[in-house]
C-alpha cells in the first residue's frame, strides 16, 4: 500500500470544486479544477527513446505500469518492429495484472466505504477501517485481490512500482515456469473474490438508485480500443466511438492518427486539458473512457463469466449504452472478472514461457505513437525523435484527461440535485467527492493523488462572490 502513495512533496494545492449559482439561486455550472501542471512532456526532451519506459513510469506513482507499457509501444513504433508474439502475451499479462490491482484498489479501498456505509455517514468511519469493522471478509478480500494483481506485476517485472521491464521491441526477460505456477496457484481465490464482489454490487444496487440517477447520468460518446472482431480489448486493436444509443459513431480508427479525431481544448481555470471528439466540436464532442466506455463499446469479452455479467449489465439499458457514471463501479468489477479469465487463458498457453521476447532494431521512424487501455482508460504516448533516438517532443493524453468534460458535468449534476440553499453540507461534499471518484481519476498523472485528495468546495454567487466554502483532508 505504502509504495503506491504519492510523496507529500509532490502534492501541491488541493482538489477544488467551484459551484456557480445564477441570479435565480440555481446551479448554473460547476467546475472541477486541476490546479497544478507537472510539465512531464517538456521534462522528457533530450532523453532517449530507450530510457522512456522507465522514465515515464515515474510520471505517476499510481499507474507506473500503464506508462511503462504505453511508452514501450511508442518505442516499438519508432523501431518499426513487430514484437515477438510471446512478448506481446507477456505485456498483456502485465496489463491485466495492472487492471486487477488498480480496479481492486478503486472498489475495495477507495469506494466501498461510500457504497457500504452510505453517503451521509460520518467521514471518521466512512473509510477502509470502517469497512473492516462492518465486513471483515470484504476488507480482507480487497487486500488479497489487489495483492494478486501486484504479484503478477512483480513476477514479470521484478519490482512492483517501477519495473523497467517492457522496452522498445519487447520485454527484458521471459516468464519462468516457477513464476507462472506462482500466479496460477492464487488464481482460484482471486476468481472467488471477484465473483463475490460482483454479486454484492448487484445485490446492493437497488439501494443506490438516487445516486445512480444523479452521479453523472447523461448522454455522451464513449471511446475505447476494441479488437478487430469488436471484442473487448486492452492492449491493441483500433479505436471505436459509440453514442448513448450504443450506435457506432466511428470505428476502425487508427490509434496512431488520434489527432485527426481528438482535439485538446484548454480552459483558463484548469491545467488538465479537455479532449473532445473533433467532428462534434467543443464541448459537444464530450466522450467518456475507462471501464464504462469499454463495456459500452465492445460486443463481448469472449470469456464465459464476464460475458454473462455483461448481459446482465446491459439488460437494464435495453440495448442502449449504460450512461450512468455511477456504474463505472459495476463495469470495473466485471472487468476484474474478465481480466482474471484472460489471465487464466494466457497462463495455459505454452508460448507464455518462450524465451523469444525481444526484437532488436535501431531508429527507423522519427515519430511513434503508443496506445493501450490503462485501467482508467485509453492512454496515448506520442514521441518525436532525431536520427539517434533522442526525444525532441512528447505529447501525452492521460486516461483521466479524456474524462475531464464528463467529470465537470458530473459535479454540476450532483450540485444541482443535492444543494439546498447556500449550505455545503457534509452529504453534498461526500457526494461531489464520490461523483469524481466513480471515474477513479488518477490525478497523480496530472496533479496529485486521488483518494487522498484534500478537497475544497466553494459556492459562488452570480457575481463571483464566495457564499460558502468547505474543506476536507488538508
Ligand atoms: Mg498532452
Ligand atoms: Ni497515474
Tab-separated table of C-alpha atoms and ligand atoms in Angstrom:
chain	number	residue	atom	x	y	z
A	1	UNK	CA	0.000	0.000	0.000
A	2	UNK	CA	2.653	2.442	1.118
A	3	UNK	CA	4.753	2.466	-2.041
A	4	UNK	CA	1.747	3.497	-4.117
A	5	UNK	CA	1.229	6.634	-2.067
A	6	UNK	CA	2.452	9.838	-3.637
A	7	UNK	CA	5.128	11.596	-1.603
A	8	UNK	CA	3.685	14.659	0.059
A	9	UNK	CA	6.228	16.885	-1.680
A	10	UNK	CA	4.552	16.121	-4.980
A	11	UNK	CA	1.182	17.224	-3.671
A	12	UNK	CA	0.577	20.885	-4.103
A	13	UNK	CA	-2.738	22.597	-3.820
A	14	UNK	CA	-5.872	20.525	-3.477
A	15	UNK	CA	-8.837	19.292	-5.398
A	16	UNK	CA	-11.096	22.284	-5.909
A	17	UNK	CA	-14.711	22.243	-6.983
A	18	UNK	CA	-16.486	25.541	-7.556
A	19	UNK	CA	-20.265	25.639	-7.791
A	20	UNK	CA	-21.606	28.699	-9.631
A	21	UNK	CA	-25.109	29.933	-8.870
A	22	UNK	CA	-27.186	32.038	-11.250
A	23	UNK	CA	-29.411	35.046	-10.392
A	24	UNK	CA	-32.246	32.634	-9.613
A	25	UNK	CA	-30.145	30.855	-6.952
A	26	UNK	CA	-29.940	27.662	-9.013
A	27	UNK	CA	-26.739	25.884	-10.031
A	28	UNK	CA	-25.552	27.312	-13.363
A	29	UNK	CA	-22.368	25.235	-13.640
A	30	UNK	CA	-19.721	23.539	-11.556
A	31	UNK	CA	-16.031	23.129	-12.230
A	32	UNK	CA	-13.532	20.536	-11.127
A	33	UNK	CA	-10.256	22.443	-11.107
A	34	UNK	CA	-6.950	20.714	-11.653
A	35	UNK	CA	-4.535	23.254	-10.363
A	36	UNK	CA	-1.004	22.043	-10.844
A	37	UNK	CA	0.873	21.303	-14.075
A	38	UNK	CA	3.605	18.704	-13.885
A	39	UNK	CA	5.435	19.594	-17.110
A	40	UNK	CA	6.403	15.998	-17.779
A	41	UNK	CA	6.166	16.365	-21.536
A	42	UNK	CA	8.940	19.006	-21.523
A	43	UNK	CA	10.983	17.106	-18.964
A	44	UNK	CA	11.392	14.104	-21.320
A	45	UNK	CA	13.011	16.119	-24.116
A	46	UNK	CA	16.680	15.184	-24.519
A	47	UNK	CA	16.328	11.633	-23.191
A	48	UNK	CA	16.489	8.603	-25.491
A	49	UNK	CA	13.560	6.504	-26.631
A	50	UNK	CA	15.086	3.501	-24.776
A	51	UNK	CA	15.029	5.390	-21.486
A	52	UNK	CA	11.418	6.472	-21.898
A	53	UNK	CA	9.573	3.418	-20.496
A	54	UNK	CA	11.417	3.571	-17.163
A	55	UNK	CA	11.347	7.375	-17.137
A	56	UNK	CA	7.656	7.793	-17.906
A	57	UNK	CA	6.835	5.077	-15.349
A	58	UNK	CA	7.895	7.761	-12.888
A	59	UNK	CA	5.218	10.183	-14.083
A	60	UNK	CA	2.903	8.593	-11.648
A	61	UNK	CA	3.175	6.501	-8.502
A	62	UNK	CA	-0.349	5.166	-9.045
A	63	UNK	CA	-0.084	3.833	-12.585
A	64	UNK	CA	3.609	3.307	-13.441
A	65	UNK	CA	2.813	0.048	-15.266
A	66	UNK	CA	0.423	1.806	-17.640
A	67	UNK	CA	3.001	4.384	-18.677
A	68	UNK	CA	5.698	1.711	-18.928
A	69	UNK	CA	3.675	-0.380	-21.389
A	70	UNK	CA	2.404	2.560	-23.407
A	71	UNK	CA	5.887	4.017	-23.712
A	72	UNK	CA	7.326	0.676	-24.858
A	73	UNK	CA	4.628	0.581	-27.536
A	74	UNK	CA	5.576	4.069	-28.758
A	75	UNK	CA	9.162	2.757	-28.851
A	76	UNK	CA	8.095	-0.265	-30.958
A	77	UNK	CA	6.651	2.200	-33.487
A	78	UNK	CA	9.910	4.171	-33.617
A	79	UNK	CA	11.956	0.977	-34.131
A	80	UNK	CA	9.293	-0.036	-36.703
A	81	UNK	CA	9.274	-3.596	-35.367
A	82	UNK	CA	6.593	-6.171	-34.792
A	83	UNK	CA	7.451	-7.543	-31.359
A	84	UNK	CA	7.658	-11.358	-30.864
A	85	UNK	CA	4.297	-12.943	-30.065
A	86	UNK	CA	5.385	-14.174	-26.612
A	87	UNK	CA	6.448	-10.629	-25.721
A	88	UNK	CA	3.009	-9.325	-26.626
A	89	UNK	CA	1.410	-12.025	-24.487
A	90	UNK	CA	3.634	-11.124	-21.540
A	91	UNK	CA	2.839	-7.417	-21.877
A	92	UNK	CA	-0.860	-8.330	-21.992
A	93	UNK	CA	-0.421	-10.399	-18.839
A	94	UNK	CA	1.167	-7.460	-17.040
A	95	UNK	CA	-1.569	-5.071	-18.185
A	96	UNK	CA	-4.243	-7.488	-16.941
A	97	UNK	CA	-2.435	-7.677	-13.586
A	98	UNK	CA	-2.461	-3.878	-13.510
A	99	UNK	CA	-6.190	-3.764	-14.287
A	100	UNK	CA	-6.899	-6.198	-11.440
A	101	UNK	CA	-4.793	-4.373	-8.846
A	102	UNK	CA	-5.948	-0.887	-9.854
A	103	UNK	CA	-9.664	-1.784	-10.042
A	104	UNK	CA	-9.393	-3.625	-6.709
A	105	UNK	CA	-7.841	-0.517	-5.126
A	106	UNK	CA	-10.615	1.656	-6.542
A	107	UNK	CA	-13.504	-0.556	-5.457
A	108	UNK	CA	-12.414	-2.055	-2.153
A	109	UNK	CA	-10.154	0.632	-0.697
A	110	UNK	CA	-11.493	3.878	-2.116
A	111	UNK	CA	-15.161	3.374	-2.976
A	112	UNK	CA	-16.561	0.601	-0.772
A	113	UNK	CA	-16.787	2.939	2.277
A	114	UNK	CA	-19.224	5.189	0.371
A	115	UNK	CA	-21.129	2.272	-1.112
A	116	UNK	CA	-21.481	0.223	2.063
A	117	UNK	CA	-21.528	2.809	4.853
A	118	UNK	CA	-23.541	5.419	2.989
A	119	UNK	CA	-23.021	8.953	1.702
A	120	UNK	CA	-24.252	10.579	4.880
A	121	UNK	CA	-22.043	8.504	7.197
A	122	UNK	CA	-19.544	10.331	9.390
A	123	UNK	CA	-16.229	10.701	7.454
A	124	UNK	CA	-14.455	9.426	10.590
A	125	UNK	CA	-15.905	5.959	9.960
A	126	UNK	CA	-16.505	6.242	6.209
A	127	UNK	CA	-13.099	4.801	5.338
A	128	UNK	CA	-11.383	1.474	4.826
A	129	UNK	CA	-11.208	0.853	8.585
A	130	UNK	CA	-14.934	1.455	8.849
A	131	UNK	CA	-15.461	-1.153	6.124
A	132	UNK	CA	-13.264	-3.648	8.010
A	133	UNK	CA	-15.408	-3.157	11.113
A	134	UNK	CA	-18.568	-3.546	9.019
A	135	UNK	CA	-17.482	-6.516	6.874
A	136	UNK	CA	-14.099	-8.010	7.722
A	137	UNK	CA	-14.175	-10.612	4.960
A	138	UNK	CA	-14.778	-7.975	2.300
A	139	UNK	CA	-11.900	-5.826	3.547
A	140	UNK	CA	-9.524	-8.818	3.543
A	141	UNK	CA	-10.748	-9.889	0.115
A	142	UNK	CA	-9.883	-6.453	-1.216
A	143	UNK	CA	-6.355	-6.683	0.110
A	144	UNK	CA	-5.871	-10.195	-1.325
A	145	UNK	CA	-7.256	-9.365	-4.754
A	146	UNK	CA	-5.081	-6.312	-5.079
A	147	UNK	CA	-2.040	-8.290	-3.919
A	148	UNK	CA	-2.752	-10.871	-6.634
A	149	UNK	CA	-2.602	-8.203	-9.357
A	150	UNK	CA	0.552	-6.741	-7.829
A	151	UNK	CA	2.149	-10.168	-7.690
A	152	UNK	CA	1.708	-10.644	-11.449
A	153	UNK	CA	3.476	-7.329	-11.992
A	154	UNK	CA	6.221	-8.337	-9.586
A	155	UNK	CA	6.736	-11.830	-11.056
A	156	UNK	CA	7.127	-10.317	-14.538
A	157	UNK	CA	8.849	-7.048	-13.818
A	158	UNK	CA	10.897	-7.881	-10.750
A	159	UNK	CA	9.641	-4.986	-8.657
A	160	UNK	CA	6.203	-3.607	-8.133
A	161	UNK	CA	6.498	0.070	-8.667
A	162	UNK	CA	8.863	0.964	-11.477
A	163	UNK	CA	9.631	-2.238	-13.348
A	164	UNK	CA	11.850	-1.265	-16.303
A	165	UNK	CA	10.802	-4.493	-17.947
A	166	UNK	CA	8.903	-3.528	-21.076
A	167	UNK	CA	11.309	-1.998	-23.604
A	168	UNK	CA	11.026	-0.849	-27.223
A	169	UNK	CA	10.966	-4.138	-29.174
A	170	UNK	CA	9.533	-6.371	-26.459
A	171	UNK	CA	10.353	-7.182	-22.859
A	172	UNK	CA	13.595	-7.659	-20.943
A	173	UNK	CA	13.176	-11.206	-19.702
A	174	UNK	CA	10.750	-14.101	-20.130
A	175	UNK	CA	8.412	-15.648	-17.602
A	176	UNK	CA	9.779	-18.668	-15.731
A	177	UNK	CA	7.829	-21.829	-15.104
A	178	UNK	CA	8.079	-21.131	-11.393
A	179	UNK	CA	6.692	-17.626	-11.875
A	180	UNK	CA	3.787	-18.933	-13.926
A	181	UNK	CA	2.963	-21.521	-11.256
A	182	UNK	CA	3.123	-18.900	-8.517
A	183	UNK	CA	0.459	-16.851	-10.312
A	184	UNK	CA	-1.663	-19.892	-11.224
A	185	UNK	CA	-1.794	-21.079	-7.622
A	186	UNK	CA	-3.529	-17.895	-6.475
A	187	UNK	CA	-5.915	-17.534	-9.390
A	188	UNK	CA	-8.830	-19.569	-7.943
A	189	UNK	CA	-9.017	-17.376	-4.838
A	190	UNK	CA	-8.884	-14.208	-6.957
A	191	UNK	CA	-11.769	-15.557	-9.073
A	192	UNK	CA	-13.830	-16.293	-5.990
A	193	UNK	CA	-13.264	-12.770	-4.632
A	194	UNK	CA	-14.165	-11.128	-7.948
A	195	UNK	CA	-17.403	-13.106	-8.207
A	196	UNK	CA	-18.373	-12.321	-4.608
A	197	UNK	CA	-17.763	-8.592	-5.081
A	198	UNK	CA	-19.818	-8.538	-8.266
A	199	UNK	CA	-22.671	-10.388	-6.563
A	200	UNK	CA	-22.542	-7.911	-3.678
A	201	UNK	CA	-22.744	-4.933	-6.051
A	202	UNK	CA	-25.687	-6.421	-7.948
A	203	UNK	CA	-27.471	-7.152	-4.694
A	204	UNK	CA	-26.928	-3.649	-3.255
A	205	UNK	CA	-27.527	-1.681	-6.455
A	206	UNK	CA	-31.189	-1.137	-5.568
A	207	UNK	CA	-30.128	0.930	-2.530
A	208	UNK	CA	-28.277	3.448	-4.683
A	209	UNK	CA	-30.967	4.495	-7.161
A	210	UNK	CA	-30.806	8.212	-6.342
A	211	UNK	CA	-27.015	8.276	-6.740
A	212	UNK	CA	-27.173	6.191	-9.931
A	213	UNK	CA	-29.618	8.756	-11.397
A	214	UNK	CA	-27.623	11.863	-10.445
A	215	UNK	CA	-23.904	10.976	-10.323
A	216	UNK	CA	-23.234	11.906	-13.912
A	217	UNK	CA	-26.070	10.337	-15.855
A	218	UNK	CA	-26.270	11.996	-19.259
A	219	UNK	CA	-25.850	11.107	-22.908
A	220	UNK	CA	-22.298	11.274	-24.255
A	221	UNK	CA	-19.946	9.484	-26.586
A	222	UNK	CA	-17.793	6.631	-25.312
A	223	UNK	CA	-14.353	5.748	-26.651
A	224	UNK	CA	-12.144	2.686	-26.309
A	225	UNK	CA	-9.979	0.230	-28.168
A	226	UNK	CA	-11.787	-2.833	-29.497
A	227	UNK	CA	-10.400	-5.977	-31.151
A	228	UNK	CA	-10.858	-6.435	-34.924
A	229	UNK	CA	-13.969	-8.568	-34.256
A	230	UNK	CA	-15.404	-5.949	-31.873
A	231	UNK	CA	-14.452	-7.805	-28.673
A	232	UNK	CA	-13.191	-6.086	-25.519
A	233	UNK	CA	-9.540	-5.140	-25.941
A	234	UNK	CA	-6.979	-3.657	-23.558
A	235	UNK	CA	-3.688	-3.778	-25.407
A	236	UNK	CA	-4.078	-3.476	-29.192
A	237	UNK	CA	-6.860	-3.158	-31.784
A	238	UNK	CA	-8.480	0.021	-33.101
A	239	UNK	CA	-10.414	2.936	-31.663
A	240	UNK	CA	-14.208	2.916	-31.648
A	241	UNK	CA	-16.673	5.658	-30.640
A	242	UNK	CA	-20.257	4.783	-29.722
A	243	UNK	CA	-23.051	7.162	-28.699
A	244	UNK	CA	-25.605	6.993	-25.893
A	245	UNK	CA	-27.809	4.737	-28.024
A	246	UNK	CA	-24.800	2.417	-28.390
A	247	UNK	CA	-24.678	3.136	-32.099
A	248	UNK	CA	-21.191	3.009	-33.582
A	249	UNK	CA	-20.305	6.592	-34.482
A	250	UNK	CA	-16.852	5.792	-35.864
A	251	UNK	CA	-14.939	2.550	-35.968
A	252	UNK	CA	-11.624	1.099	-37.031
A	253	UNK	CA	-9.825	4.343	-36.310
A	254	UNK	CA	-6.045	4.102	-36.375
A	255	UNK	CA	-4.860	4.961	-32.832
A	256	UNK	CA	-1.646	6.478	-34.182
A	257	UNK	CA	-3.719	9.108	-36.049
A	258	UNK	CA	-5.578	10.220	-32.904
A	259	UNK	CA	-5.001	13.884	-33.678
A	260	UNK	CA	-7.396	13.600	-36.637
A	261	UNK	CA	-10.326	12.800	-34.336
A	262	UNK	CA	-9.312	14.003	-30.853
A	263	UNK	CA	-8.936	17.703	-30.147
A	264	UNK	CA	-7.406	19.029	-26.910
A	265	UNK	CA	-9.141	22.155	-25.599
A	266	UNK	CA	-7.776	24.355	-22.823
A	267	UNK	CA	-9.664	26.255	-20.116
A	268	UNK	CA	-8.016	29.033	-18.116
A	269	UNK	CA	-9.145	27.538	-14.800
A	270	UNK	CA	-7.611	24.057	-15.188
A	271	UNK	CA	-4.219	22.683	-16.149
A	272	UNK	CA	-5.766	19.409	-17.272
A	273	UNK	CA	-6.715	19.612	-20.951
A	274	UNK	CA	-10.213	18.873	-22.199
A	275	UNK	CA	-10.021	16.320	-25.006
A	276	UNK	CA	-13.077	16.120	-27.289
A	277	UNK	CA	-14.229	14.252	-30.374
A	278	UNK	CA	-13.267	16.632	-33.186
A	279	UNK	CA	-16.137	16.024	-35.630
A	280	UNK	CA	-18.636	17.145	-32.936
A	281	UNK	CA	-16.599	20.163	-31.803
A	282	UNK	CA	-16.026	21.503	-28.286
A	283	UNK	CA	-17.639	20.864	-25.862
A	284	UNK	CA	-20.341	18.863	-27.719
A	285	UNK	CA	-17.713	16.223	-28.517
A	286	UNK	CA	-17.560	15.137	-24.861
A	287	UNK	CA	-16.760	11.449	-24.508
A	288	UNK	CA	-16.027	9.085	-21.640
A	289	UNK	CA	-13.267	6.453	-21.428
A	290	UNK	CA	-12.388	3.683	-18.979
A	291	UNK	CA	-14.357	0.663	-17.750
A	292	UNK	CA	-17.835	2.054	-18.519
A	293	UNK	CA	-16.759	3.123	-22.009
A	294	UNK	CA	-15.041	-0.182	-22.750
A	295	UNK	CA	-18.180	-2.113	-21.811
A	296	UNK	CA	-20.339	0.194	-23.924
A	297	UNK	CA	-18.003	-0.002	-26.933
A	298	UNK	CA	-17.319	-3.746	-27.102
A	299	UNK	CA	-19.554	-6.519	-28.431
A	300	UNK	CA	-18.379	-9.136	-25.940
A	301	UNK	CA	-15.471	-10.212	-23.759
A	302	UNK	CA	-15.142	-13.670	-25.253
A	303	UNK	CA	-14.946	-15.311	-21.813
A	304	UNK	CA	-17.766	-17.199	-20.084
A	305	UNK	CA	-18.273	-15.472	-16.725
A	306	UNK	CA	-17.592	-11.931	-17.892
A	307	UNK	CA	-19.948	-12.333	-20.851
A	308	UNK	CA	-22.731	-13.498	-18.541
A	309	UNK	CA	-22.132	-10.446	-16.372
A	310	UNK	CA	-22.064	-8.189	-19.446
A	311	UNK	CA	-25.510	-9.463	-20.449
A	312	UNK	CA	-26.869	-8.531	-17.012
A	313	UNK	CA	-25.122	-5.143	-17.152
A	314	UNK	CA	-26.768	-4.392	-20.492
A	315	UNK	CA	-30.215	-5.768	-19.735
A	316	UNK	CA	-31.458	-2.683	-17.850
A	317	UNK	CA	-30.240	-0.340	-20.595
A	318	UNK	CA	-32.257	-2.275	-23.218
A	319	UNK	CA	-29.505	-2.391	-25.774
A	320	UNK	CA	-28.532	1.257	-25.319
A	321	UNK	CA	-25.331	2.439	-23.658
A	322	UNK	CA	-25.197	2.499	-19.846
A	323	UNK	CA	-24.923	6.265	-19.340
A	324	UNK	CA	-24.749	6.470	-15.523
A	325	UNK	CA	-21.178	7.177	-14.432
A	326	UNK	CA	-22.044	5.612	-11.079
A	327	UNK	CA	-21.871	2.281	-12.926
A	328	UNK	CA	-18.167	2.769	-13.550
A	329	UNK	CA	-18.017	0.741	-10.329
A	330	UNK	CA	-20.137	-2.029	-11.859
A	331	UNK	CA	-18.092	-2.040	-15.058
A	332	UNK	CA	-14.872	-2.168	-13.037
A	333	UNK	CA	-15.987	-5.301	-11.180
A	334	UNK	CA	-16.960	-7.017	-14.437
A	335	UNK	CA	-13.575	-6.096	-15.923
A	336	UNK	CA	-11.788	-7.672	-12.951
A	337	UNK	CA	-13.574	-10.925	-13.708
A	338	UNK	CA	-12.772	-10.672	-17.427
A	339	UNK	CA	-9.119	-9.900	-16.661
A	340	UNK	CA	-8.873	-12.974	-14.424
A	341	UNK	CA	-10.398	-15.195	-17.106
A	342	UNK	CA	-7.951	-13.805	-19.655
A	343	UNK	CA	-5.037	-14.296	-17.248
A	344	UNK	CA	-6.103	-17.931	-16.944
A	345	UNK	CA	-6.076	-18.320	-20.743
A	346	UNK	CA	-2.627	-16.753	-21.071
A	347	UNK	CA	-1.138	-18.930	-18.329
A	348	UNK	CA	-2.454	-22.042	-20.069
A	349	UNK	CA	-0.722	-21.042	-23.322
A	350	UNK	CA	2.675	-22.855	-23.608
A	351	UNK	CA	4.071	-19.906	-25.597
A	352	UNK	CA	3.895	-17.734	-22.464
A	353	UNK	CA	7.191	-19.359	-21.335
A	354	UNK	CA	9.010	-18.769	-24.642
A	355	UNK	CA	12.442	-17.109	-24.331
A	356	UNK	CA	11.909	-15.200	-27.633
A	357	UNK	CA	10.737	-11.901	-26.175
A	358	UNK	CA	12.645	-9.070	-27.834
A	359	UNK	CA	13.199	-7.695	-31.343
A	360	UNK	CA	16.441	-5.725	-31.677
A	361	UNK	CA	16.447	-2.750	-34.045
A	362	UNK	CA	17.677	0.823	-34.423
A	363	UNK	CA	15.765	4.017	-35.135
A	364	UNK	CA	13.608	3.519	-38.214
A	365	UNK	CA	10.875	6.119	-37.716
A	366	UNK	CA	11.199	9.632	-36.330
A	367	UNK	CA	7.730	9.611	-34.819
A	368	UNK	CA	5.800	6.951	-32.920
A	369	UNK	CA	2.522	6.634	-31.038
A	370	UNK	CA	1.829	4.092	-28.295
A	371	UNK	CA	-1.723	3.474	-27.166
A	372	UNK	CA	-3.362	0.952	-24.878
A	373	UNK	CA	-6.173	0.712	-22.356
A	374	UNK	CA	-4.911	1.601	-18.907
A	375	UNK	CA	-7.298	0.698	-16.062
A	376	UNK	CA	-8.716	4.237	-16.135
A	377	UNK	CA	-8.993	4.470	-19.911
A	378	UNK	CA	-7.182	4.957	-23.177
A	379	UNK	CA	-3.619	6.196	-22.763
A	380	UNK	CA	-1.614	7.853	-25.561
A	381	UNK	CA	2.151	8.393	-25.688
A	382	UNK	CA	3.366	10.237	-28.782
A	383	UNK	CA	7.097	10.812	-29.317
A	384	UNK	CA	9.155	12.628	-31.924
A	385	UNK	CA	12.875	11.676	-32.043
A	386	UNK	CA	16.001	12.618	-34.010
A	387	UNK	CA	18.086	10.136	-36.055
A	388	UNK	CA	19.835	8.900	-32.886
A	389	UNK	CA	16.627	8.313	-30.923
A	390	UNK	CA	16.832	11.424	-28.747
A	391	UNK	CA	13.384	12.760	-27.836
A	392	UNK	CA	12.554	16.118	-29.478
A	393	UNK	CA	8.933	16.413	-28.444
A	394	UNK	CA	6.333	14.479	-26.446
A	395	UNK	CA	2.555	14.565	-26.284
A	396	UNK	CA	0.701	12.509	-23.707
A	397	UNK	CA	-3.039	12.161	-23.282
A	398	UNK	CA	-3.574	10.550	-19.886
A	399	UNK	CA	-6.685	8.464	-19.251
A	400	UNK	CA	-8.130	10.880	-16.703
A	401	UNK	CA	-7.882	13.759	-19.189
A	402	UNK	CA	-10.409	12.198	-21.584
A	403	UNK	CA	-12.983	12.196	-18.784
A	404	UNK	CA	-12.395	15.847	-17.853
A	405	UNK	CA	-15.541	17.214	-19.550
A	406	UNK	CA	-17.666	14.397	-18.117
A	407	UNK	CA	-16.272	14.874	-14.584
A	408	UNK	CA	-17.209	18.570	-14.748
A	409	UNK	CA	-20.675	17.734	-15.994
A	410	UNK	CA	-20.976	15.214	-13.145
A	411	UNK	CA	-20.160	17.653	-10.347
A	412	UNK	CA	-22.650	20.144	-11.824
A	413	UNK	CA	-25.357	17.471	-11.836
A	414	UNK	CA	-24.628	16.455	-8.242
A	415	UNK	CA	-24.611	20.063	-7.016
A	416	UNK	CA	-27.879	20.819	-8.822
A	417	UNK	CA	-29.559	17.829	-7.193
A	418	UNK	CA	-28.197	17.949	-3.635
A	419	UNK	CA	-27.507	21.632	-2.929
A	420	UNK	CA	-30.090	23.099	-0.540
A	421	UNK	CA	-29.947	26.851	-0.242
A	422	UNK	CA	-26.440	28.110	0.273
A	423	UNK	CA	-25.055	25.471	2.586
A	424	UNK	CA	-22.352	22.995	1.606
A	425	UNK	CA	-23.371	20.069	3.781
A	426	UNK	CA	-21.201	17.072	4.608
A	427	UNK	CA	-23.533	14.935	2.472
A	428	UNK	CA	-23.049	17.233	-0.545
A	429	UNK	CA	-19.272	17.255	-0.097
A	430	UNK	CA	-19.236	13.442	0.140
A	431	UNK	CA	-21.323	13.087	-2.990
A	432	UNK	CA	-19.240	15.531	-5.004
A	433	UNK	CA	-16.166	13.574	-3.993
A	434	UNK	CA	-17.916	10.281	-4.734
A	435	UNK	CA	-19.027	11.542	-8.148
A	436	UNK	CA	-15.421	12.296	-9.082
A	437	UNK	CA	-14.273	9.024	-7.532
A	438	UNK	CA	-16.592	6.979	-9.774
A	439	UNK	CA	-14.187	7.838	-12.611
A	440	UNK	CA	-11.265	6.689	-10.438
A	441	UNK	CA	-9.257	9.648	-11.715
A	442	UNK	CA	-5.530	9.419	-11.430
A	443	UNK	CA	-4.783	12.978	-10.562
A	444	UNK	CA	-1.205	11.934	-9.940
A	445	UNK	CA	-0.790	11.695	-13.723
A	446	UNK	CA	-1.729	15.365	-13.908
A	447	UNK	CA	-1.735	16.719	-10.366
A	448	UNK	CA	-1.812	14.677	-7.194
A	449	UNK	CA	-3.150	11.544	-5.538
A	450	UNK	CA	-6.750	10.522	-5.860
A	451	UNK	CA	-8.393	9.048	-2.812
A	452	UNK	CA	-6.196	11.048	-0.507
A	453	UNK	CA	-7.068	14.240	-2.269
A	454	UNK	CA	-7.753	17.142	0.065
A	455	UNK	CA	-10.930	18.603	-1.346
A	456	UNK	CA	-12.282	22.112	-1.177
A	457	UNK	CA	-15.737	23.082	-2.388
A	458	UNK	CA	-16.586	26.747	-2.931
A	459	UNK	CA	-20.071	28.098	-3.612
A	460	UNK	CA	-20.050	31.242	-5.745
A	461	UNK	CA	-22.864	33.731	-6.340
A	462	UNK	CA	-23.881	35.266	-9.689
A	463	UNK	CA	-21.187	37.972	-9.420
A	464	UNK	CA	-18.473	35.515	-8.448
A	465	UNK	CA	-18.724	36.342	-4.745
A	466	UNK	CA	-17.975	33.498	-2.287
A	467	UNK	CA	-21.126	32.411	-0.489
A	468	UNK	CA	-19.762	29.389	1.360
A	469	UNK	CA	-16.801	27.051	1.401
A	470	UNK	CA	-15.959	23.729	2.957
A	471	UNK	CA	-12.688	21.846	3.068
A	472	UNK	CA	-11.685	18.327	3.972
A	473	UNK	CA	-8.454	16.395	4.325
A	474	UNK	CA	-5.983	19.282	4.128
B	1	LIG	MG1	-0.644	16.340	-23.812
B	2	LIG	NI1	-1.476	7.827	-12.965
